């Protein structure tokens, strides 16, 4: 025993029970300047416990339980519980239910727990909710009361009750159920933490699957990684390799690295047609169109790529149809493509792609009509219908264009509020020209702080009109600081 511990042990004879307990805790844990000495601490707590202090008795239960001395642990647990210590009563009842303890005064213990529940002890309330849910032990089954006590316990922070509320509500109101599940997880309930992972993973997988179906490269890569496991789907190595192959065509380095790890990168890249046929086989038309168009722009295998796109177009691929419309229209400006220039065919494919719901084709049709190009033979009403369809599908460029039309009153009724709404919706989708347009609306209304915010966001992404506006507002004194380097960059 060191000097500090010895002094504390001696001083304990003249301290209140509560102070002795606190002092013993410090010595037991080796904190607050005391050396760790479990034997001395236990002796100090024992002195208080034999005098009838319930907290000390419950502490001795925990100490002996940690030492695997079950006989001594239960002795002190029963002693504290039988005299009304709520923590001891709850623990004893748990031990009794689990079959680890017998020969208890069940009526008295349950009475103590009920009394504590009425005083809003969260752990007692949870036990009572379980008693009412299951019935027995002198309690009549009452599911309504069980839920009332469980909710009360959950609201007071009991993680077991919070997790139980999730179970109650998951089939009734998933959003509310997940709120309780998150609270239980945050309160360190390991079962809730695992269940929350499952719930969030399922939701994340559903969104990943949607993005994968739209052939978003990052989503396709992550989907392929899941295909290599048995999480959320049956393990499918061949499917994963095929997905990596598709991505390797789009120069996704990580996908190529995965194929190399499989030792099959060279095998998949032996024949160009095999690769593109794989894209067709998996109906990965967006990836196919992007790959083929990139090849055509570089003047590489033009005939083969157009042939592949034509085959995909026969399967009503809106992406292939739209890509072909661009190729046929601008073939005279592309290397090795002059012979494919065909405006009639371009318009035919453009309309067919738009009628299949392709948002780029829909916007292009309106754009060509608006600029007065001939050949599509559609009315103003039809052109607007295509633009609205593209915007409704979330195309930010189309949303911004509708904002412009409403702002100037062109082809639609002039309405600055609608213009603002369309610009704002496009800006939410990170369309920088819409941010610029929002800035002009705020600037014309004299709300320079808001205008500068939108100009700055767009300018930081290189939007030229916004960059120019930043300099203009700085010169007028609406912006306090701007570096010379920024001005030089903008100019």
PDB file of C-alpha atoms in Angstrom, residues 73-297:
ATOM      1  CA  UNK A  73     -21.861 -11.519  -6.260  1.00  0.00           C
ATOM      2  CA  UNK A  74     -25.407 -12.900  -5.920  1.00  0.00           C
ATOM      3  CA  UNK A  75     -25.284 -12.553  -2.120  1.00  0.00           C
ATOM      4  CA  UNK A  76     -24.660  -8.810  -2.341  1.00  0.00           C
ATOM      5  CA  UNK A  77     -27.044  -8.399  -5.295  1.00  0.00           C
ATOM      6  CA  UNK A  78     -29.951  -9.977  -3.378  1.00  0.00           C
ATOM      7  CA  UNK A  79     -29.097  -7.950  -0.304  1.00  0.00           C
ATOM      8  CA  UNK A  80     -29.297  -4.657  -2.218  1.00  0.00           C
ATOM      9  CA  UNK A  81     -32.352  -5.676  -4.254  1.00  0.00           C
ATOM     10  CA  UNK A  82     -34.359  -6.901  -1.279  1.00  0.00           C
ATOM     11  CA  UNK A  83     -33.857  -3.526   0.381  1.00  0.00           C
ATOM     12  CA  UNK A  84     -35.127  -1.637  -2.690  1.00  0.00           C
ATOM     13  CA  UNK A  85     -32.051  -0.652  -4.726  1.00  0.00           C
ATOM     14  CA  UNK A  86     -33.494  -0.178  -8.211  1.00  0.00           C
ATOM     15  CA  UNK A  87     -30.319  -1.059 -10.143  1.00  0.00           C
ATOM     16  CA  UNK A  88     -29.893  -4.211  -8.105  1.00  0.00           C
ATOM     17  CA  UNK A  89     -33.586  -5.077  -8.496  1.00  0.00           C
ATOM     18  CA  UNK A  90     -33.382  -4.745 -12.281  1.00  0.00           C
ATOM     19  CA  UNK A  91     -30.188  -6.788 -12.464  1.00  0.00           C
ATOM     20  CA  UNK A  92     -31.556  -9.484 -10.156  1.00  0.00           C
ATOM     21  CA  UNK A  93     -34.725  -9.749 -12.222  1.00  0.00           C
ATOM     22  CA  UNK A  94     -32.662 -10.091 -15.427  1.00  0.00           C
ATOM     23  CA  UNK A  95     -30.564 -12.817 -13.780  1.00  0.00           C
ATOM     24  CA  UNK A  96     -33.770 -14.519 -12.654  1.00  0.00           C
ATOM     25  CA  UNK A  97     -35.328 -14.421 -16.119  1.00  0.00           C
ATOM     26  CA  UNK A  98     -32.114 -15.818 -17.627  1.00  0.00           C
ATOM     27  CA  UNK A  99     -32.193 -18.673 -15.122  1.00  0.00           C
ATOM     28  CA  UNK A 100     -28.929 -17.674 -13.438  1.00  0.00           C
ATOM     29  CA  UNK A 101     -30.636 -16.966 -10.101  1.00  0.00           C
ATOM     30  CA  UNK A 102     -33.415 -18.794  -8.288  1.00  0.00           C
ATOM     31  CA  UNK A 103     -35.154 -18.421  -4.961  1.00  0.00           C
ATOM     32  CA  UNK A 104     -36.006 -14.725  -5.093  1.00  0.00           C
ATOM     33  CA  UNK A 105     -38.941 -12.790  -3.707  1.00  0.00           C
ATOM     34  CA  UNK A 106     -40.428 -12.211  -7.142  1.00  0.00           C
ATOM     35  CA  UNK A 107     -43.403 -10.192  -5.926  1.00  0.00           C
ATOM     36  CA  UNK A 108     -41.187  -7.841  -3.939  1.00  0.00           C
ATOM     37  CA  UNK A 109     -38.653  -7.364  -6.756  1.00  0.00           C
ATOM     38  CA  UNK A 110     -41.357  -6.678  -9.345  1.00  0.00           C
ATOM     39  CA  UNK A 111     -43.015  -4.286  -6.914  1.00  0.00           C
ATOM     40  CA  UNK A 112     -39.763  -2.343  -6.605  1.00  0.00           C
ATOM     41  CA  UNK A 113     -39.424  -2.223 -10.391  1.00  0.00           C
ATOM     42  CA  UNK A 114     -43.047  -1.073 -10.854  1.00  0.00           C
ATOM     43  CA  UNK A 115     -42.543   1.640  -8.261  1.00  0.00           C
ATOM     44  CA  UNK A 116     -39.372   2.829 -10.010  1.00  0.00           C
ATOM     45  CA  UNK A 117     -41.185   2.819 -13.358  1.00  0.00           C
ATOM     46  CA  UNK A 118     -43.907   5.023 -11.898  1.00  0.00           C
ATOM     47  CA  UNK A 119     -41.102   7.409 -10.887  1.00  0.00           C
ATOM     48  CA  UNK A 120     -39.956   7.375 -14.547  1.00  0.00           C
ATOM     49  CA  UNK A 121     -36.779   5.374 -14.187  1.00  0.00           C
ATOM     50  CA  UNK A 122     -36.122   4.536 -17.883  1.00  0.00           C
ATOM     51  CA  UNK A 123     -34.657   1.074 -17.273  1.00  0.00           C
ATOM     52  CA  UNK A 124     -37.485   0.102 -14.939  1.00  0.00           C
ATOM     53  CA  UNK A 125     -40.026   1.380 -17.466  1.00  0.00           C
ATOM     54  CA  UNK A 126     -38.488  -0.838 -20.128  1.00  0.00           C
ATOM     55  CA  UNK A 127     -38.673  -3.918 -17.878  1.00  0.00           C
ATOM     56  CA  UNK A 128     -42.321  -3.123 -17.119  1.00  0.00           C
ATOM     57  CA  UNK A 129     -43.049  -2.761 -20.847  1.00  0.00           C
ATOM     58  CA  UNK A 130     -41.567  -6.226 -21.385  1.00  0.00           C
ATOM     59  CA  UNK A 131     -43.662  -7.640 -18.540  1.00  0.00           C
ATOM     60  CA  UNK A 132     -46.862  -6.216 -20.016  1.00  0.00           C
ATOM     61  CA  UNK A 133     -45.954  -7.414 -23.496  1.00  0.00           C
ATOM     62  CA  UNK A 134     -45.276 -10.998 -22.434  1.00  0.00           C
ATOM     63  CA  UNK A 135     -47.531 -11.359 -19.399  1.00  0.00           C
ATOM     64  CA  UNK A 136     -46.747 -13.646 -16.487  1.00  0.00           C
ATOM     65  CA  UNK A 137     -44.932 -13.053 -13.179  1.00  0.00           C
ATOM     66  CA  UNK A 138     -48.231 -11.820 -11.763  1.00  0.00           C
ATOM     67  CA  UNK A 139     -48.705  -9.271 -14.582  1.00  0.00           C
ATOM     68  CA  UNK A 140     -51.635  -9.544 -16.977  1.00  0.00           C
ATOM     69  CA  UNK A 141     -50.633  -9.203 -20.629  1.00  0.00           C
ATOM     70  CA  UNK A 142     -51.488  -5.751 -22.046  1.00  0.00           C
ATOM     71  CA  UNK A 143     -49.829  -4.809 -25.351  1.00  0.00           C
ATOM     72  CA  UNK A 144     -51.118  -1.232 -25.254  1.00  0.00           C
ATOM     73  CA  UNK A 145     -49.590  -0.600 -21.828  1.00  0.00           C
ATOM     74  CA  UNK A 146     -46.408  -2.326 -22.972  1.00  0.00           C
ATOM     75  CA  UNK A 147     -46.072   0.186 -25.789  1.00  0.00           C
ATOM     76  CA  UNK A 148     -46.844   3.148 -23.529  1.00  0.00           C
ATOM     77  CA  UNK A 149     -44.107   2.175 -21.059  1.00  0.00           C
ATOM     78  CA  UNK A 150     -41.685   1.387 -23.877  1.00  0.00           C
ATOM     79  CA  UNK A 151     -42.187   4.788 -25.503  1.00  0.00           C
ATOM     80  CA  UNK A 152     -41.775   6.518 -22.149  1.00  0.00           C
ATOM     81  CA  UNK A 153     -38.547   4.633 -21.539  1.00  0.00           C
ATOM     82  CA  UNK A 154     -37.296   5.422 -25.042  1.00  0.00           C
ATOM     83  CA  UNK A 155     -38.039   9.116 -24.631  1.00  0.00           C
ATOM     84  CA  UNK A 156     -35.959   9.078 -21.439  1.00  0.00           C
ATOM     85  CA  UNK A 157     -33.001   7.656 -23.358  1.00  0.00           C
ATOM     86  CA  UNK A 158     -33.073   3.896 -22.752  1.00  0.00           C
ATOM     87  CA  UNK A 159     -31.411   2.373 -25.855  1.00  0.00           C
ATOM     88  CA  UNK A 160     -33.158  -0.998 -25.418  1.00  0.00           C
ATOM     89  CA  UNK A 161     -36.520   0.767 -25.480  1.00  0.00           C
ATOM     90  CA  UNK A 162     -35.475   2.906 -28.435  1.00  0.00           C
ATOM     91  CA  UNK A 163     -34.565  -0.208 -30.388  1.00  0.00           C
ATOM     92  CA  UNK A 164     -37.860  -1.819 -29.373  1.00  0.00           C
ATOM     93  CA  UNK A 165     -39.726   1.270 -30.663  1.00  0.00           C
ATOM     94  CA  UNK A 166     -37.983   0.744 -34.002  1.00  0.00           C
ATOM     95  CA  UNK A 167     -39.315  -2.824 -34.057  1.00  0.00           C
ATOM     96  CA  UNK A 168     -42.819  -1.645 -33.161  1.00  0.00           C
ATOM     97  CA  UNK A 169     -42.900   1.016 -35.869  1.00  0.00           C
ATOM     98  CA  UNK A 170     -40.939  -0.423 -38.787  1.00  0.00           C
ATOM     99  CA  UNK A 171     -44.086  -1.856 -40.395  1.00  0.00           C
ATOM    100  CA  UNK A 172     -46.187   1.213 -39.543  1.00  0.00           C
ATOM    101  CA  UNK A 173     -44.012   4.252 -40.186  1.00  0.00           C
ATOM    102  CA  UNK A 174     -40.508   3.512 -41.429  1.00  0.00           C
ATOM    103  CA  UNK A 175     -39.268   7.104 -41.160  1.00  0.00           C
ATOM    104  CA  UNK A 176     -40.214   7.370 -37.477  1.00  0.00           C
ATOM    105  CA  UNK A 177     -38.895   3.856 -36.829  1.00  0.00           C
ATOM    106  CA  UNK A 178     -35.502   4.820 -38.249  1.00  0.00           C
ATOM    107  CA  UNK A 179     -35.370   7.865 -35.981  1.00  0.00           C
ATOM    108  CA  UNK A 180     -35.645   5.557 -32.958  1.00  0.00           C
ATOM    109  CA  UNK A 181     -33.141   3.133 -34.447  1.00  0.00           C
ATOM    110  CA  UNK A 182     -30.577   5.916 -34.903  1.00  0.00           C
ATOM    111  CA  UNK A 183     -31.093   7.062 -31.310  1.00  0.00           C
ATOM    112  CA  UNK A 184     -30.537   3.533 -30.024  1.00  0.00           C
ATOM    113  CA  UNK A 185     -27.397   3.202 -32.131  1.00  0.00           C
ATOM    114  CA  UNK A 186     -26.101   6.571 -30.925  1.00  0.00           C
ATOM    115  CA  UNK A 187     -26.688   5.365 -27.356  1.00  0.00           C
ATOM    116  CA  UNK A 188     -24.326   2.467 -28.059  1.00  0.00           C
ATOM    117  CA  UNK A 189     -26.773  -0.422 -28.470  1.00  0.00           C
ATOM    118  CA  UNK A 190     -24.726  -2.830 -30.599  1.00  0.00           C
ATOM    119  CA  UNK A 191     -27.753  -4.645 -32.051  1.00  0.00           C
ATOM    120  CA  UNK A 192     -29.247  -1.312 -33.102  1.00  0.00           C
ATOM    121  CA  UNK A 193     -25.926  -0.259 -34.604  1.00  0.00           C
ATOM    122  CA  UNK A 194     -25.814  -3.386 -36.744  1.00  0.00           C
ATOM    123  CA  UNK A 195     -29.475  -3.052 -37.738  1.00  0.00           C
ATOM    124  CA  UNK A 196     -28.920   0.590 -38.688  1.00  0.00           C
ATOM    125  CA  UNK A 197     -26.042  -0.484 -40.907  1.00  0.00           C
ATOM    126  CA  UNK A 198     -28.349  -2.973 -42.613  1.00  0.00           C
ATOM    127  CA  UNK A 199     -31.110  -0.383 -43.090  1.00  0.00           C
ATOM    128  CA  UNK A 200     -28.789   2.293 -44.458  1.00  0.00           C
ATOM    129  CA  UNK A 201     -26.967  -0.229 -46.627  1.00  0.00           C
ATOM    130  CA  UNK A 202     -30.241  -1.439 -48.153  1.00  0.00           C
ATOM    131  CA  UNK A 203     -31.265   2.123 -48.934  1.00  0.00           C
ATOM    132  CA  UNK A 204     -27.802   2.913 -50.291  1.00  0.00           C
ATOM    133  CA  UNK A 205     -27.906  -0.234 -52.439  1.00  0.00           C
ATOM    134  CA  UNK A 206     -31.270   0.749 -53.905  1.00  0.00           C
ATOM    135  CA  UNK A 207     -29.861   4.127 -54.969  1.00  0.00           C
ATOM    136  CA  UNK A 208     -26.698   2.470 -56.262  1.00  0.00           C
ATOM    137  CA  UNK A 209     -28.801   0.077 -58.322  1.00  0.00           C
ATOM    138  CA  UNK A 210     -30.742   2.980 -59.865  1.00  0.00           C
ATOM    139  CA  UNK A 211     -27.500   4.768 -60.793  1.00  0.00           C
ATOM    140  CA  UNK A 212     -26.063   1.499 -62.113  1.00  0.00           C
ATOM    141  CA  UNK A 213     -29.100   0.971 -64.338  1.00  0.00           C
ATOM    142  CA  UNK A 214     -28.477   4.456 -65.758  1.00  0.00           C
ATOM    143  CA  UNK A 215     -24.863   3.379 -66.384  1.00  0.00           C
ATOM    144  CA  UNK A 216     -23.240   6.005 -64.198  1.00  0.00           C
ATOM    145  CA  UNK A 217     -19.571   4.879 -64.228  1.00  0.00           C
ATOM    146  CA  UNK A 218     -18.828   5.310 -60.516  1.00  0.00           C
ATOM    147  CA  UNK A 219     -22.000   3.404 -59.647  1.00  0.00           C
ATOM    148  CA  UNK A 220     -21.140   0.666 -62.124  1.00  0.00           C
ATOM    149  CA  UNK A 221     -17.711   0.247 -60.535  1.00  0.00           C
ATOM    150  CA  UNK A 222     -19.113   0.036 -56.997  1.00  0.00           C
ATOM    151  CA  UNK A 223     -21.821  -2.346 -58.214  1.00  0.00           C
ATOM    152  CA  UNK A 224     -19.142  -4.602 -59.686  1.00  0.00           C
ATOM    153  CA  UNK A 225     -17.307  -4.594 -56.365  1.00  0.00           C
ATOM    154  CA  UNK A 226     -20.511  -5.824 -54.722  1.00  0.00           C
ATOM    155  CA  UNK A 227     -20.856  -8.492 -57.406  1.00  0.00           C
ATOM    156  CA  UNK A 228     -17.562  -9.891 -56.134  1.00  0.00           C
ATOM    157  CA  UNK A 229     -19.129 -10.387 -52.688  1.00  0.00           C
ATOM    158  CA  UNK A 230     -22.345 -11.969 -51.473  1.00  0.00           C
ATOM    159  CA  UNK A 231     -23.661  -8.724 -49.942  1.00  0.00           C
ATOM    160  CA  UNK A 232     -27.130  -7.768 -51.241  1.00  0.00           C
ATOM    161  CA  UNK A 233     -26.817 -10.091 -54.237  1.00  0.00           C
ATOM    162  CA  UNK A 234     -25.549 -13.491 -55.269  1.00  0.00           C
ATOM    163  CA  UNK A 235     -21.795 -13.499 -55.839  1.00  0.00           C
ATOM    164  CA  UNK A 236     -21.158 -13.125 -59.579  1.00  0.00           C
ATOM    165  CA  UNK A 237     -17.489 -12.929 -60.578  1.00  0.00           C
ATOM    166  CA  UNK A 238     -18.255 -13.175 -64.288  1.00  0.00           C
ATOM    167  CA  UNK A 239     -20.764 -10.340 -64.068  1.00  0.00           C
ATOM    168  CA  UNK A 240     -18.219  -8.243 -62.176  1.00  0.00           C
ATOM    169  CA  UNK A 241     -15.569  -8.880 -64.825  1.00  0.00           C
ATOM    170  CA  UNK A 242     -17.981  -7.917 -67.581  1.00  0.00           C
ATOM    171  CA  UNK A 243     -18.840  -4.680 -65.766  1.00  0.00           C
ATOM    172  CA  UNK A 244     -15.139  -3.877 -65.310  1.00  0.00           C
ATOM    173  CA  UNK A 245     -14.617  -4.520 -69.018  1.00  0.00           C
ATOM    174  CA  UNK A 246     -17.335  -2.050 -69.934  1.00  0.00           C
ATOM    175  CA  UNK A 247     -15.752   0.538 -67.665  1.00  0.00           C
ATOM    176  CA  UNK A 248     -12.274  -0.123 -69.021  1.00  0.00           C
ATOM    177  CA  UNK A 249     -13.559   0.947 -72.434  1.00  0.00           C
ATOM    178  CA  UNK A 250     -14.416   4.296 -70.871  1.00  0.00           C
ATOM    179  CA  UNK A 251     -10.861   4.608 -69.540  1.00  0.00           C
ATOM    180  CA  UNK A 252     -11.852   4.017 -65.903  1.00  0.00           C
ATOM    181  CA  UNK A 253      -8.408   3.164 -64.530  1.00  0.00           C
ATOM    182  CA  UNK A 254      -9.611   1.312 -61.415  1.00  0.00           C
ATOM    183  CA  UNK A 255     -11.758  -1.005 -63.541  1.00  0.00           C
ATOM    184  CA  UNK A 256      -8.787  -1.862 -65.738  1.00  0.00           C
ATOM    185  CA  UNK A 257      -6.745  -2.542 -62.597  1.00  0.00           C
ATOM    186  CA  UNK A 258      -9.384  -4.981 -61.353  1.00  0.00           C
ATOM    187  CA  UNK A 259      -9.255  -6.830 -64.681  1.00  0.00           C
ATOM    188  CA  UNK A 260      -5.476  -6.984 -64.439  1.00  0.00           C
ATOM    189  CA  UNK A 261      -5.862  -8.484 -60.942  1.00  0.00           C
ATOM    190  CA  UNK A 262      -8.127 -11.100 -62.505  1.00  0.00           C
ATOM    191  CA  UNK A 263      -5.392 -11.673 -65.105  1.00  0.00           C
ATOM    192  CA  UNK A 264      -7.893 -11.186 -67.912  1.00  0.00           C
ATOM    193  CA  UNK A 265      -7.389  -7.611 -69.120  1.00  0.00           C
ATOM    194  CA  UNK A 266      -5.479  -8.656 -72.234  1.00  0.00           C
ATOM    195  CA  UNK A 267      -7.935 -11.446 -72.958  1.00  0.00           C
ATOM    196  CA  UNK A 268     -10.851  -9.013 -72.944  1.00  0.00           C
ATOM    197  CA  UNK A 269      -9.016  -6.507 -75.111  1.00  0.00           C
ATOM    198  CA  UNK A 270      -7.879  -8.862 -77.859  1.00  0.00           C
ATOM    199  CA  UNK A 271     -10.756  -8.060 -80.174  1.00  0.00           C
ATOM    200  CA  UNK A 272     -12.391  -4.651 -80.392  1.00  0.00           C
ATOM    201  CA  UNK A 273     -15.725  -6.055 -81.579  1.00  0.00           C
ATOM    202  CA  UNK A 274     -15.945  -8.477 -78.680  1.00  0.00           C
ATOM    203  CA  UNK A 275     -15.757  -5.553 -76.285  1.00  0.00           C
ATOM    204  CA  UNK A 276     -18.411  -3.472 -77.976  1.00  0.00           C
ATOM    205  CA  UNK A 277     -20.622  -6.516 -78.422  1.00  0.00           C
ATOM    206  CA  UNK A 278     -20.392  -7.022 -74.673  1.00  0.00           C
ATOM    207  CA  UNK A 279     -21.800  -3.530 -74.166  1.00  0.00           C
ATOM    208  CA  UNK A 280     -24.683  -4.384 -76.483  1.00  0.00           C
ATOM    209  CA  UNK A 281     -25.226  -7.722 -74.734  1.00  0.00           C
ATOM    210  CA  UNK A 282     -25.592  -5.964 -71.383  1.00  0.00           C
ATOM    211  CA  UNK A 283     -27.686  -3.216 -72.978  1.00  0.00           C
ATOM    212  CA  UNK A 284     -25.176  -0.702 -71.633  1.00  0.00           C
ATOM    213  CA  UNK A 285     -26.214   1.711 -74.332  1.00  0.00           C
ATOM    214  CA  UNK A 286     -25.173   4.907 -72.581  1.00  0.00           C
ATOM    215  CA  UNK A 287     -21.642   3.551 -72.147  1.00  0.00           C
ATOM    216  CA  UNK A 288     -21.680   2.178 -75.690  1.00  0.00           C
ATOM    217  CA  UNK A 289     -22.762   5.511 -77.169  1.00  0.00           C
ATOM    218  CA  UNK A 290     -20.165   7.437 -75.168  1.00  0.00           C
ATOM    219  CA  UNK A 291     -17.394   5.037 -76.165  1.00  0.00           C
ATOM    220  CA  UNK A 292     -18.298   4.924 -79.851  1.00  0.00           C
ATOM    221  CA  UNK A 293     -18.736   8.702 -80.110  1.00  0.00           C
ATOM    222  CA  UNK A 294     -15.362   9.248 -78.460  1.00  0.00           C
ATOM    223  CA  UNK A 295     -13.790   6.912 -81.032  1.00  0.00           C
ATOM    224  CA  UNK A 296     -15.572   8.651 -83.911  1.00  0.00           C
ATOM    225  CA  UNK A 297     -14.438  12.114 -82.762  1.00  0.00           C
TER     226      UNK A 297
END
